[in-house]
Coordinates of C-alpha atoms in Angstrom, one line a residue:
X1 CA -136.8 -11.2 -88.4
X2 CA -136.6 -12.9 -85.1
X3 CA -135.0 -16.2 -83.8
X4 CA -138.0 -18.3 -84.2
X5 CA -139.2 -16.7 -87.2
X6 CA -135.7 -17.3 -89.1
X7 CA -135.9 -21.2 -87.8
X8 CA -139.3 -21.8 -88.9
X9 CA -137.9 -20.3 -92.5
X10 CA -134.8 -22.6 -92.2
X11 CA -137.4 -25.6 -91.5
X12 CA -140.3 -24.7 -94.1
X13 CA -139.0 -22.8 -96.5
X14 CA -139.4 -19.1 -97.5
X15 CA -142.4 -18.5 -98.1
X16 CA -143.2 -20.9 -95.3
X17 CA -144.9 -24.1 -96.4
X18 CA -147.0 -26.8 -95.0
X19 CA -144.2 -29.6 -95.3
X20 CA -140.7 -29.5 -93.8
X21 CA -137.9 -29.3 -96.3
X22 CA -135.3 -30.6 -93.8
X23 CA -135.7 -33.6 -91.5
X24 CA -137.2 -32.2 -87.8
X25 CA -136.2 -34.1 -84.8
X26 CA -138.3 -33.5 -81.8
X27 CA -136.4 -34.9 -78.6
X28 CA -139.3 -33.6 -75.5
X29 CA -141.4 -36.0 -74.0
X30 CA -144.3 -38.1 -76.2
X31 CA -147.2 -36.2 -73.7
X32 CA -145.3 -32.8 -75.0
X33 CA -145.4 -33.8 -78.3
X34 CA -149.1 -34.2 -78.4
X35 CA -149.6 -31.6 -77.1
X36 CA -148.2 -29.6 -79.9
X37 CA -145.7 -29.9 -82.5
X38 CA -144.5 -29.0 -85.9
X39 CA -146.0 -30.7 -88.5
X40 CA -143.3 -33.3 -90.2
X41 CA -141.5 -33.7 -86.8
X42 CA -140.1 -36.9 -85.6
X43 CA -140.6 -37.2 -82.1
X44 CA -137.5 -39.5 -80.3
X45 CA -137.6 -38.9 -76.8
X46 CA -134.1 -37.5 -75.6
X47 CA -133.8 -41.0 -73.1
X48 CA -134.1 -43.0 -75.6
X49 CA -132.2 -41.1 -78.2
X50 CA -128.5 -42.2 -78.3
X51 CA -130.1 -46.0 -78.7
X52 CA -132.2 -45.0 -82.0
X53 CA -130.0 -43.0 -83.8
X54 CA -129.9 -45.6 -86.2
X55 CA -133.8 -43.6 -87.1
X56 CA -132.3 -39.8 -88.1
X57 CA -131.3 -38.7 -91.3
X58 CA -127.8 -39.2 -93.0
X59 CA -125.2 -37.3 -91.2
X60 CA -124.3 -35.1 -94.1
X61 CA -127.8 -33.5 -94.1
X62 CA -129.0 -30.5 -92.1
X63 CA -131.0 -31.5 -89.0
X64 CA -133.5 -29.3 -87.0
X65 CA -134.0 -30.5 -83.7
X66 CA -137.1 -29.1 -81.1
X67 CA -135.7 -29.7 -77.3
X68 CA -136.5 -28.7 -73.8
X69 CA -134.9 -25.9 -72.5
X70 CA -132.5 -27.8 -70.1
X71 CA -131.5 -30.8 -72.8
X72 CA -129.8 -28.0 -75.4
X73 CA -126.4 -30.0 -74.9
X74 CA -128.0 -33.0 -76.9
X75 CA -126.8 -30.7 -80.1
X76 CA -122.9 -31.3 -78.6
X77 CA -123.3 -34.8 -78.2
X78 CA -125.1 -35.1 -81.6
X79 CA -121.9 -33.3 -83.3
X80 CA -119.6 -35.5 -81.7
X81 CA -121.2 -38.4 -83.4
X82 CA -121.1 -37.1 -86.8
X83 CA -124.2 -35.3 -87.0
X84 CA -122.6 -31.4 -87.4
X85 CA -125.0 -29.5 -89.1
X86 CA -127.8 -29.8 -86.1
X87 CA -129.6 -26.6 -86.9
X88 CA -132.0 -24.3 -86.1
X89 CA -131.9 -25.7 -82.5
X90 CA -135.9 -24.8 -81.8
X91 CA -136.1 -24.4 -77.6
X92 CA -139.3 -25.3 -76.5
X93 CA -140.9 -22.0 -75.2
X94 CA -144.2 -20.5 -75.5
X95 CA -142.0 -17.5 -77.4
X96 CA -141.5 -19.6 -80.1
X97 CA -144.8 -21.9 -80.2
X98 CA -147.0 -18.4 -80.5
X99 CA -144.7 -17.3 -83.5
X100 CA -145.7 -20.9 -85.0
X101 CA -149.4 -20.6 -84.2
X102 CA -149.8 -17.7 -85.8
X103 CA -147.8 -19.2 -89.6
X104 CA -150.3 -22.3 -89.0
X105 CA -147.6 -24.4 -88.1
X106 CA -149.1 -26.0 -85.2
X107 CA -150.2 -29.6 -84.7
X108 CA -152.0 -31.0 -81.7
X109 CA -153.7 -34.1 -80.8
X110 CA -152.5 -37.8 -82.1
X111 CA -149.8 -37.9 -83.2
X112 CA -149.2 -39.5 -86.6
X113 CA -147.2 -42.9 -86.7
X114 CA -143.8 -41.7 -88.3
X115 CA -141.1 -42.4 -86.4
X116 CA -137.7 -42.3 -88.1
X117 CA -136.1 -39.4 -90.5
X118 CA -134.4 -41.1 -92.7
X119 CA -135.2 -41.7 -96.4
X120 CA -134.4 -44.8 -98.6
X121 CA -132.2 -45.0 -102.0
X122 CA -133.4 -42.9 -104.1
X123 CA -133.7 -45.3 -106.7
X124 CA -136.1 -46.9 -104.8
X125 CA -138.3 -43.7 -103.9
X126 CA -138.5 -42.6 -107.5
X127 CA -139.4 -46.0 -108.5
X128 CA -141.5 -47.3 -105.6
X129 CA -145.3 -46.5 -107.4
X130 CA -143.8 -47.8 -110.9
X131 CA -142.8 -50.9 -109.5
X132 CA -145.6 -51.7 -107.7
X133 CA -147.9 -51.2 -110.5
X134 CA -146.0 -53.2 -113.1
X135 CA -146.0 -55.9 -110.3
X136 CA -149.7 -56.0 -109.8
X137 CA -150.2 -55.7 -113.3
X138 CA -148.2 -59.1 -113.8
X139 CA -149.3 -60.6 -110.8
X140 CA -151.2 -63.8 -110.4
X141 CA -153.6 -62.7 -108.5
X142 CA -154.5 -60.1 -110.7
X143 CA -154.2 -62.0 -113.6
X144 CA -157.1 -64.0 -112.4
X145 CA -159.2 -60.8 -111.8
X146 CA -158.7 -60.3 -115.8
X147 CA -159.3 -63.9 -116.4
X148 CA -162.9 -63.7 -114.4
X149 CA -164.0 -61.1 -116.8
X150 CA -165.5 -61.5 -120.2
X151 CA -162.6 -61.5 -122.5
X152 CA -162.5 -58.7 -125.4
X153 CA -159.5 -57.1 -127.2
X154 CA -157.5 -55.4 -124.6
X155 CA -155.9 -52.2 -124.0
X156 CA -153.9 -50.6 -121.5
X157 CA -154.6 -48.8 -118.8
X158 CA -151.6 -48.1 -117.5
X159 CA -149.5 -45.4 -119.8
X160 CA -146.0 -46.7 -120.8
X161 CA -146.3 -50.2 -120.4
X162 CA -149.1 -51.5 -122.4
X163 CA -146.9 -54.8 -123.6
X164 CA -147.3 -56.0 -119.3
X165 CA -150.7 -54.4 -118.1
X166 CA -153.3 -55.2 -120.9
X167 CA -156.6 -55.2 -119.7
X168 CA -159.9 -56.7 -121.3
X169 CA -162.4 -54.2 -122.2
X170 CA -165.7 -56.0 -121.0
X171 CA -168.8 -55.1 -120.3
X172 CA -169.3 -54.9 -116.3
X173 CA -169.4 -57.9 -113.9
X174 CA -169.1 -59.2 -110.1
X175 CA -165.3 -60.4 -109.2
X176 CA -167.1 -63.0 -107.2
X177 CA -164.6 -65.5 -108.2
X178 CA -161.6 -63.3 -107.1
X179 CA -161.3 -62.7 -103.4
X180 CA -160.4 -59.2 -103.2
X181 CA -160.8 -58.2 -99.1
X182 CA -157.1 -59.6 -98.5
X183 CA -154.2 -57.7 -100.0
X184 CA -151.9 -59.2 -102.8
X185 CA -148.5 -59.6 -101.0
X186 CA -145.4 -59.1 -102.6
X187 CA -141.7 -60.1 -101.6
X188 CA -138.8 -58.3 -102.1
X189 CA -134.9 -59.8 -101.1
X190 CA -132.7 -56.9 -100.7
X191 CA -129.0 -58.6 -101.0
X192 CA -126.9 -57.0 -98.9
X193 CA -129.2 -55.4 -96.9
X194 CA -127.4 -53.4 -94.3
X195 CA -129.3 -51.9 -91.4
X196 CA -132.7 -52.5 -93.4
X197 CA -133.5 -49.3 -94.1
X198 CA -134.7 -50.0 -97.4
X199 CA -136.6 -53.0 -96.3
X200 CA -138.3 -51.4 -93.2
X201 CA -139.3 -48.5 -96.0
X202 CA -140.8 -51.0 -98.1
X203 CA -142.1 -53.2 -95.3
X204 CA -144.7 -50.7 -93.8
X205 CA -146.0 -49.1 -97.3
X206 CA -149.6 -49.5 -98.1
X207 CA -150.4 -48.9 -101.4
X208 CA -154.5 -49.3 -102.7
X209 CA -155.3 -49.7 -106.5
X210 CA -159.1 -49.5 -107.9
X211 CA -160.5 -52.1 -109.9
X212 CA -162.3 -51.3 -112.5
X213 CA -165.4 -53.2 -113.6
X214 CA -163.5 -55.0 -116.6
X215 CA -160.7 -56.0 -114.0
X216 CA -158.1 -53.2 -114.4
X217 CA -156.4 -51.6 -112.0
X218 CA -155.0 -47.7 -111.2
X219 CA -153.6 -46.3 -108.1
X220 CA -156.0 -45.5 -105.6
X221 CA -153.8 -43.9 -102.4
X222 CA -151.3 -45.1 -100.0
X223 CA -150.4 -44.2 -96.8
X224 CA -146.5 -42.8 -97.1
X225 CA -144.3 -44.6 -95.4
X226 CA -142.1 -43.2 -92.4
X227 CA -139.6 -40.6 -93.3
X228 CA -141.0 -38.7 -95.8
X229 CA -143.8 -38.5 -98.4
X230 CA -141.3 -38.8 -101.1
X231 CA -143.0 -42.2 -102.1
X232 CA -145.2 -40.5 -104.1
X233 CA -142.7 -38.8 -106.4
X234 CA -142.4 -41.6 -109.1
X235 CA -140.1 -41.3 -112.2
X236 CA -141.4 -43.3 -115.2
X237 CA -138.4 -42.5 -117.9
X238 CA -134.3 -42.0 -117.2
X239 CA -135.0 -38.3 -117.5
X240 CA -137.1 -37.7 -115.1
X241 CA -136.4 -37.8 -111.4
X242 CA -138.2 -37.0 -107.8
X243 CA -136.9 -34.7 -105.6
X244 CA -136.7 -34.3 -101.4
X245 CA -137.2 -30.3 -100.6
X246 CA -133.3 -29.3 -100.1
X247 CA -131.9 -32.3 -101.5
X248 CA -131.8 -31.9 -105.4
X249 CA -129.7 -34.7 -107.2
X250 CA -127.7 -34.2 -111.0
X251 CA -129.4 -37.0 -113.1
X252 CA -127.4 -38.4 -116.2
X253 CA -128.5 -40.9 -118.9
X254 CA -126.1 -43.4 -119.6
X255 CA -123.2 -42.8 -122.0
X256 CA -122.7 -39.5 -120.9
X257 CA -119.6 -38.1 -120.0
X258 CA -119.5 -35.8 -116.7
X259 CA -117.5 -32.5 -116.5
X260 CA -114.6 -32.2 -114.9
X261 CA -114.2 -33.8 -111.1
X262 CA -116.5 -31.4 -108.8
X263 CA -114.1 -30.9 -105.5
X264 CA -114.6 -33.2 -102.8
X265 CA -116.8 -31.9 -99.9
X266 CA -115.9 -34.0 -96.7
X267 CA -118.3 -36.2 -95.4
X268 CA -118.2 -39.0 -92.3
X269 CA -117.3 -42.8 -94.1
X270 CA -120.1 -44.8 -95.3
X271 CA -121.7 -47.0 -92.8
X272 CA -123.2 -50.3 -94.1
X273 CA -126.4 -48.6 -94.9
X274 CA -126.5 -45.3 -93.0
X275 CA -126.0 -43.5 -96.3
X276 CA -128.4 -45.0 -98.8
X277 CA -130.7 -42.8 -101.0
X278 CA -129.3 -39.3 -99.9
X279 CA -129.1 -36.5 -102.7
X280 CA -126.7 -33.9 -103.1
X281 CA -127.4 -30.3 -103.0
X282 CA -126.3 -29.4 -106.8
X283 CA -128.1 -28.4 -109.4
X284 CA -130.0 -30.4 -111.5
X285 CA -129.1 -31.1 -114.8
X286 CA -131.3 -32.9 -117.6
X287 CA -129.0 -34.6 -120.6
X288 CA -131.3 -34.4 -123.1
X289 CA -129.6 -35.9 -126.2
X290 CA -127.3 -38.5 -124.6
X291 CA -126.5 -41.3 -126.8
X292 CA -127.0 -44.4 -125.2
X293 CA -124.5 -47.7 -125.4
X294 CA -126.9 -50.3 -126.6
X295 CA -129.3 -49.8 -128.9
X296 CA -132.3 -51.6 -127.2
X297 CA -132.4 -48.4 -124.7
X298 CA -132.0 -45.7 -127.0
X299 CA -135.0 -47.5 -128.6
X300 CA -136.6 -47.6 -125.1
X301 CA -136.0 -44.0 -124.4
X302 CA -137.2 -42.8 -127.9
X303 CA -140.2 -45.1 -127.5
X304 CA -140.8 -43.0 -123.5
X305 CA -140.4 -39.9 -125.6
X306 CA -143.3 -40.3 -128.0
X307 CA -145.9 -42.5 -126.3
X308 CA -145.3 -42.8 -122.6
X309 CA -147.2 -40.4 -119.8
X310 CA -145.2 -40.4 -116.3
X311 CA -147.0 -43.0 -113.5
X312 CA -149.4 -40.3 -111.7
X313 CA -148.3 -40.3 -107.9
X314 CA -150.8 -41.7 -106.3
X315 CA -153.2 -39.9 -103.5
X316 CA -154.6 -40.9 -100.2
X317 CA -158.0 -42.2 -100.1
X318 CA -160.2 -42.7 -97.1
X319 CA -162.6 -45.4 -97.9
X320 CA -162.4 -48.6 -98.9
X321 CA -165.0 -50.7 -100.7
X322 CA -165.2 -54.3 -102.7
X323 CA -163.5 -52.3 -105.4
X324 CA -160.0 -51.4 -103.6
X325 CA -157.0 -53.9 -103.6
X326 CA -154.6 -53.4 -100.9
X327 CA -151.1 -54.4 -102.0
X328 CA -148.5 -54.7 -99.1
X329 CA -144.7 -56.3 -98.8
X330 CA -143.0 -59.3 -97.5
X331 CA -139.2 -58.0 -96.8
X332 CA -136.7 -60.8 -96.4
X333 CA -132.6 -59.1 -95.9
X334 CA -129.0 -60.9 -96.2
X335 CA -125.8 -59.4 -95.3
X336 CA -122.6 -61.1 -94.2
X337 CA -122.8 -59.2 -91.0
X338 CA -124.6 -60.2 -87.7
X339 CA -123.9 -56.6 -86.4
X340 CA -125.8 -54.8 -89.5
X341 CA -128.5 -57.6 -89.4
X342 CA -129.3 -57.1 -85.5
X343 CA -129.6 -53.2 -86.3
X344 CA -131.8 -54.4 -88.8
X345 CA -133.7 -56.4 -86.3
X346 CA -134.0 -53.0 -84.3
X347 CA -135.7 -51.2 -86.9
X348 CA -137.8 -53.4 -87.8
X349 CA -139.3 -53.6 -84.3
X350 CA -139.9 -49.8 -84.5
X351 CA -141.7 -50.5 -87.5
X352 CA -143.6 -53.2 -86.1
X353 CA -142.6 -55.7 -88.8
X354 CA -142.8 -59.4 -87.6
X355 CA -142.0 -63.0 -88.8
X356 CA -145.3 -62.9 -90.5
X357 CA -144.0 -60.1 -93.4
X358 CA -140.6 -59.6 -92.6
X359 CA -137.0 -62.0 -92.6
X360 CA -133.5 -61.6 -92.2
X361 CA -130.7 -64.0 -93.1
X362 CA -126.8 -64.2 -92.0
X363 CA -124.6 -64.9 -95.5
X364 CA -122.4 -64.3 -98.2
X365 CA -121.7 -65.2 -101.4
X366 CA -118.8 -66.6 -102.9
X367 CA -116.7 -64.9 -104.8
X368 CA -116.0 -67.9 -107.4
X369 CA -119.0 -69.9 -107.5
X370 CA -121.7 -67.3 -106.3
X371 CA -123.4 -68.7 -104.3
X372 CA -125.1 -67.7 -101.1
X373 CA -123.7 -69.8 -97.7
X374 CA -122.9 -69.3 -94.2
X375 CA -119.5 -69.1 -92.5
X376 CA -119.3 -72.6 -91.1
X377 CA -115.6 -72.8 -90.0
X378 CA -112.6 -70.7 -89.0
X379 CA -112.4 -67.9 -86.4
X380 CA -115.0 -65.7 -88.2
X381 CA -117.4 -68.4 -88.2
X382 CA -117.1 -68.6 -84.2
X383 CA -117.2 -64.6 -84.1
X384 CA -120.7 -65.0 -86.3
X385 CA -122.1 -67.1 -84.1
X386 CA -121.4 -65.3 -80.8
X387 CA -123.0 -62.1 -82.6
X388 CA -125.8 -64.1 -83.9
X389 CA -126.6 -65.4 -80.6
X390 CA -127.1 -61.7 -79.3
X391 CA -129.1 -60.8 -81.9
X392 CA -131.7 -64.1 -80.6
X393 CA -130.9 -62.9 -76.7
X394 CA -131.6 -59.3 -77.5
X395 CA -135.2 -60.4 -79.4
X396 CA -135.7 -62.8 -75.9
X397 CA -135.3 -60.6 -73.8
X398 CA -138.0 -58.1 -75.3
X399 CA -140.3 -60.4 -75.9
X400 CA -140.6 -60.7 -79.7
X401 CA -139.8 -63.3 -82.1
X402 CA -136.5 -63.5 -84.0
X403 CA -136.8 -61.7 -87.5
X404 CA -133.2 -63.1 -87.8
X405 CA -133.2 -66.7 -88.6
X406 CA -130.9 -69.4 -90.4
X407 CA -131.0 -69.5 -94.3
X408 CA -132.9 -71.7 -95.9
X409 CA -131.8 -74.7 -97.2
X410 CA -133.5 -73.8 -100.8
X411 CA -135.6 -71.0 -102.0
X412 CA -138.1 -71.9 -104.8
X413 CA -137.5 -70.5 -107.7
X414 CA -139.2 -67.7 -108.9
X415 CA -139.9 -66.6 -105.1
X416 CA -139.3 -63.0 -105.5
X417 CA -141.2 -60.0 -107.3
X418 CA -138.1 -57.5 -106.7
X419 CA -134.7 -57.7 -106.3
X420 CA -133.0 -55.2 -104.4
X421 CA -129.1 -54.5 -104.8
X422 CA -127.9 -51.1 -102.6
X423 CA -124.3 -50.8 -103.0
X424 CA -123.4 -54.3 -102.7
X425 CA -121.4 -55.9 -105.5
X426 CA -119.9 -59.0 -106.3
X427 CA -120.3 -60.1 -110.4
X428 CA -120.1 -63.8 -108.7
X429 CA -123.9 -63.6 -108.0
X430 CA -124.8 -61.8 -110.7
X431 CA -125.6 -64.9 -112.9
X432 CA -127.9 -66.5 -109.7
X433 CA -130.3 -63.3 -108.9
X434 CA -132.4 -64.2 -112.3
X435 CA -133.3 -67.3 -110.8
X436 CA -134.6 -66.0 -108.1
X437 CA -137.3 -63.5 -109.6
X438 CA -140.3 -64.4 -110.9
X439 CA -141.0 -63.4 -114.8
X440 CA -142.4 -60.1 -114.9
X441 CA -140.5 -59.5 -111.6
X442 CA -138.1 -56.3 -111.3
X443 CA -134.5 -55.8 -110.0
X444 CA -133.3 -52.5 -109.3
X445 CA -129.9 -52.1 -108.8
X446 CA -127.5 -49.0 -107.2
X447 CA -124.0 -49.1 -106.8
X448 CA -121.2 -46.8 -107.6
X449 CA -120.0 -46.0 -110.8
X450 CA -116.2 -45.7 -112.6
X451 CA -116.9 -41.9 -113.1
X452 CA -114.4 -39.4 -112.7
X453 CA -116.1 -38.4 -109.1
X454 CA -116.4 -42.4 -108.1
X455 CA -112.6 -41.9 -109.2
X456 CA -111.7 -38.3 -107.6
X457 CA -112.9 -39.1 -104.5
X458 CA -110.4 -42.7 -104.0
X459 CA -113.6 -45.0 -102.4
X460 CA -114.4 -47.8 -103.8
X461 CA -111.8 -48.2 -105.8
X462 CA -110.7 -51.1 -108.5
X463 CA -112.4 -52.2 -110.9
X464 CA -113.4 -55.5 -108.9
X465 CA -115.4 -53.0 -106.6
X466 CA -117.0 -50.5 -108.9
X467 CA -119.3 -50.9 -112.3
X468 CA -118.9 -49.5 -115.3
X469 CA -120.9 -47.4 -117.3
X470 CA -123.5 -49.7 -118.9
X471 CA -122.7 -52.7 -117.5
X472 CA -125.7 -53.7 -115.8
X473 CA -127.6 -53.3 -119.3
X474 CA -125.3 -55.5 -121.1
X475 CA -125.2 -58.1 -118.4
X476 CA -129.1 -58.4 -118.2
X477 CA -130.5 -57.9 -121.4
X478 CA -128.9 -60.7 -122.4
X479 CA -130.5 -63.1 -119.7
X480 CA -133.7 -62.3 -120.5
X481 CA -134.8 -58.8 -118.8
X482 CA -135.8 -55.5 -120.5
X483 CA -134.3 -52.4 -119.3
X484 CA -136.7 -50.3 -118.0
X485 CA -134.0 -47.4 -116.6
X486 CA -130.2 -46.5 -116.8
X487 CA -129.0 -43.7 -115.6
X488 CA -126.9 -42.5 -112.3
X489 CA -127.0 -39.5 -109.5
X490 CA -124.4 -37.9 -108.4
X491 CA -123.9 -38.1 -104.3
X492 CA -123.1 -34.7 -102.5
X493 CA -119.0 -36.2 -101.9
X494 CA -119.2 -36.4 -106.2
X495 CA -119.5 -40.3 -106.7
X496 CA -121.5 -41.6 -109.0
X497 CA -124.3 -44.0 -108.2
X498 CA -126.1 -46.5 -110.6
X499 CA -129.8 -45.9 -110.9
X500 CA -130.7 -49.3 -112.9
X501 CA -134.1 -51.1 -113.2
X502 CA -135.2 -53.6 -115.1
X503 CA -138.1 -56.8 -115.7
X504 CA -137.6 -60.4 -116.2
X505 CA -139.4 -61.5 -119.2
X506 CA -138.1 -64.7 -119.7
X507 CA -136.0 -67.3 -118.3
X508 CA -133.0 -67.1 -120.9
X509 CA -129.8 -67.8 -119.8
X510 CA -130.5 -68.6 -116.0
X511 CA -128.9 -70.2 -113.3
X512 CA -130.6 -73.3 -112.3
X513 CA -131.9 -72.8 -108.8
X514 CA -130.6 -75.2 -107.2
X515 CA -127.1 -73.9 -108.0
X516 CA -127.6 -71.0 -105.4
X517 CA -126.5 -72.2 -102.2
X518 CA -124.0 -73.7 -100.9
X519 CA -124.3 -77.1 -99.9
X520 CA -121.9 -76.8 -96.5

């Protein structure tokens, strides 16, 4: 087997498929690129790279890279930034672009409009087409789609959930009342949102549902979002789980006990968000007869095992018509730091996200009263503010808006549909975030576990810093939300991450809004 025969296998897979199985970084020039690629490449320009690396994958993943034959050294400056397994290096030479032509891995023409290789959390992935349609199904708008329809007994359409998505069963009519050529927006707040990556995900993902002539409402395509097609790999029960080709996490349902610590394989220290949503490569294991802490979830899971279907991933579709509803995001971040926000900023100008659907906020929470504020005195608040005021010169400068503007005084409550929590902790806040979701709304909620790997591997550590098996559950089905998923993956270093979701359904025990922010 050749050089360019073995990299295409390394890139594709053996037998050699249609879709990349690792992330393919194409550094020539965008007129090169056009001209011919692979398919799933990225293409950064090399002089532009070293100011977008905040758009390739996690460090601790394999990387293919395509370059011109005089930039090879872009591999050792890539290693000495943490990226070390930058392999097959694929030289751009008509050797290796006849070896390609003939497997059928060849693309020419326009480009398509990805442009960054990494991947969310991967609780968010799984979840994405789930969460979206229990949001629709809940939503206002769609709500008055039902209500313009002759009412009948209802039924579900939507396997799994019938108690949220019930739709009247009547005979077919006009949604003239409904206006159904805009989308229905939805906002998420991601609380400590890093470098966006979650939110930029989100941001761009277009997602289309068919009505049906009695008002319901399935999955009619989406265009994947940047980084991967691994949007469409929903997972409707805690024992089910999607999977990126090479990158295979172990899935456990809550209450179970791991083995022994697995041995620590080095990786480079977690950035704010460089290393959301990356799976190991271990096997995957299925625990089949766990026994769940609280009984409302072992009744959930029993009730997944006899009557619910998995959420179908949903398929591209071409046209669109009176009966398609387009569903997109409005993305609003907070983090404490001005540094992680302005990265933010950056990556949400690559994604072309403006003020219009996208916001980011400078705070923090306190640690006693929980509630969200701004540093407004002391040296770090000075330090803040001389960071914040780069982040406005560096928008300035390019022309473009500010995505990152002053908190508000008061959000309304109710504003959000989903709640987003990515490794970020403090129990302060845990009391305000059911305020600040609508009822029906979702929260999913990631952050590392006190496992024995969590443990093994020293970071976080404290129990002020990590959560505890089950906690999460406990905390929120008493203030009014049903658990719709508990379980946790293990990360490739051995730590243990929550993979929690679940629903507001009513407004027990809740914060008052106006108890959220600070008043300084």
């Amino acid at each position: 087997m050749d050089v360019a025969e073995n990299s295409l296998r390394v890139c594709y897979g053996s037998p050699l498929g249609s879709s990349p199985i690792i992330p393919i970084l194409d550094i020539r020039d965008p007129s090169q690129f056009q001209a011919r690629r692979l398919p799933g490449s990225v293409n950064i320009p090399a002089g532009v790279l070293l100011e977008r690396l905040f758009l390739l994958s996690d460090k601790d993943l394999q990387l293919a890279i395509v370059v011109p034959a005089d930039t090879t050294a872009i591999v050792v400056e890539l290693n000495s930034r943490g990226w070390t397994y930058v392999a097959p290096c694929i030289v751009d030479d008509e050797g290796f672009w006849g070896v390609a032509a003939a497997a059928g891995l060849v693309e020419t023409g326009a480009p398509h409009s990805q442009c960054w290789l990494f991947r969310p959390c991967t609780l968010l992935m799984q979840e994405a087409d789930r969460v979206e349609h229990l949001l629709l199904a809940s939503h206002p708008h769609h709500l008055s789609l039902q209500a313009s329809q002759e009412q009948a007994p209802s039924r579900s359409t939507t396997t799994g959930h019938a108690d949220l998505c019930r739709q009247p069963a009547a005979a077919p009519r006009q949604h003239a009342s409904v206006d159904i050529s805009s989308p229905v927006w939805l906002r998420c707040l991601d609380i400590g949102s890093g470098s966006g990556r979650d939110l930029a995900w989100l941001g761009i993902r277009r997602t289309q549902f068919s009505l049906g002539s009695d008002g319901s409402t399935r999955p009619a395509g989406s265009d994947p979002p940047m980084g991967g097609s691994s949007n469409s790999s929903s997972s409707s029960s805690p024992q089910s789980s999607a999977h990126t080709a090479g990158s295979q996490p172990q899935l456990h349902m809550a209450g179970d006990t791991p083995g022994p610590a697995r041995t620590h394989m080095p990786t480079p220290e977690d950035g704010p968000a460089e290393s959301h949503g990356q799976n190991g490569h271990q096997q995957q294991q299925h625990h089949q007869n766990s026994q769940l802490q609280h009984p409302q979830l072992l009744q959930q899971q029993r009730e997944q095992e006899q009557e619910q279907e998995p959420v179908q991933p949903v398929q591209p579709v071409q046209q669109q018509g009176s009966g398609i509803l387009g569903l997109r995001w409005h993305v609003t971040g907070i983090d404490s730091w001005p540094g992680s926000l302005d990265r933010a900023q950056q990556l949400f100008n690559v994604a072309g996200l403006t003020p219009a659907s996208a916001a980011l906020h400078c705070a923090s929470v306190d640690s006693i009263t929980g509630q969200l504020g701004t540093v407004s005195s002391g040296a770090g608040a000075a330090r803040i503010a001389r960071e914040l005021g780069k982040c406005r010169a560096t928008q300035t400068a390019a022309g473009l808006p500010p995505l990152v503007t002053p908190l508000p005084a008061l959000w309304p409550p109710a504003q959000f549909d989903l709640l987003l929590c990515v490794r970020f902790l403090e129990r302060s806040f845990l009391a305000t975030l059911p305020a600040l979701l609508r009822v029906g709304g979702i929260l999913l909620y990631s952050h590392f576990l006190d496992l024995p790997g969590t443990r093994t591997f020293g970071r976080p550590t404290g129990a002020k810093h990590v959560l505890a098996q089950g906690e999460l559950a406990q905390y929120f089905c008493a203030r009014g939300f049903e658990v719709l998923r508990d379980d946790f993956e293990v990360l490739p270093d051995g730590r243990e991450l929550s993979m929690f979701m679940a629903r507001k359904v009513n407004t027990a025990g809740h914060t008052d809004a106006d108890q959220l922010f600070s008043r300084d």
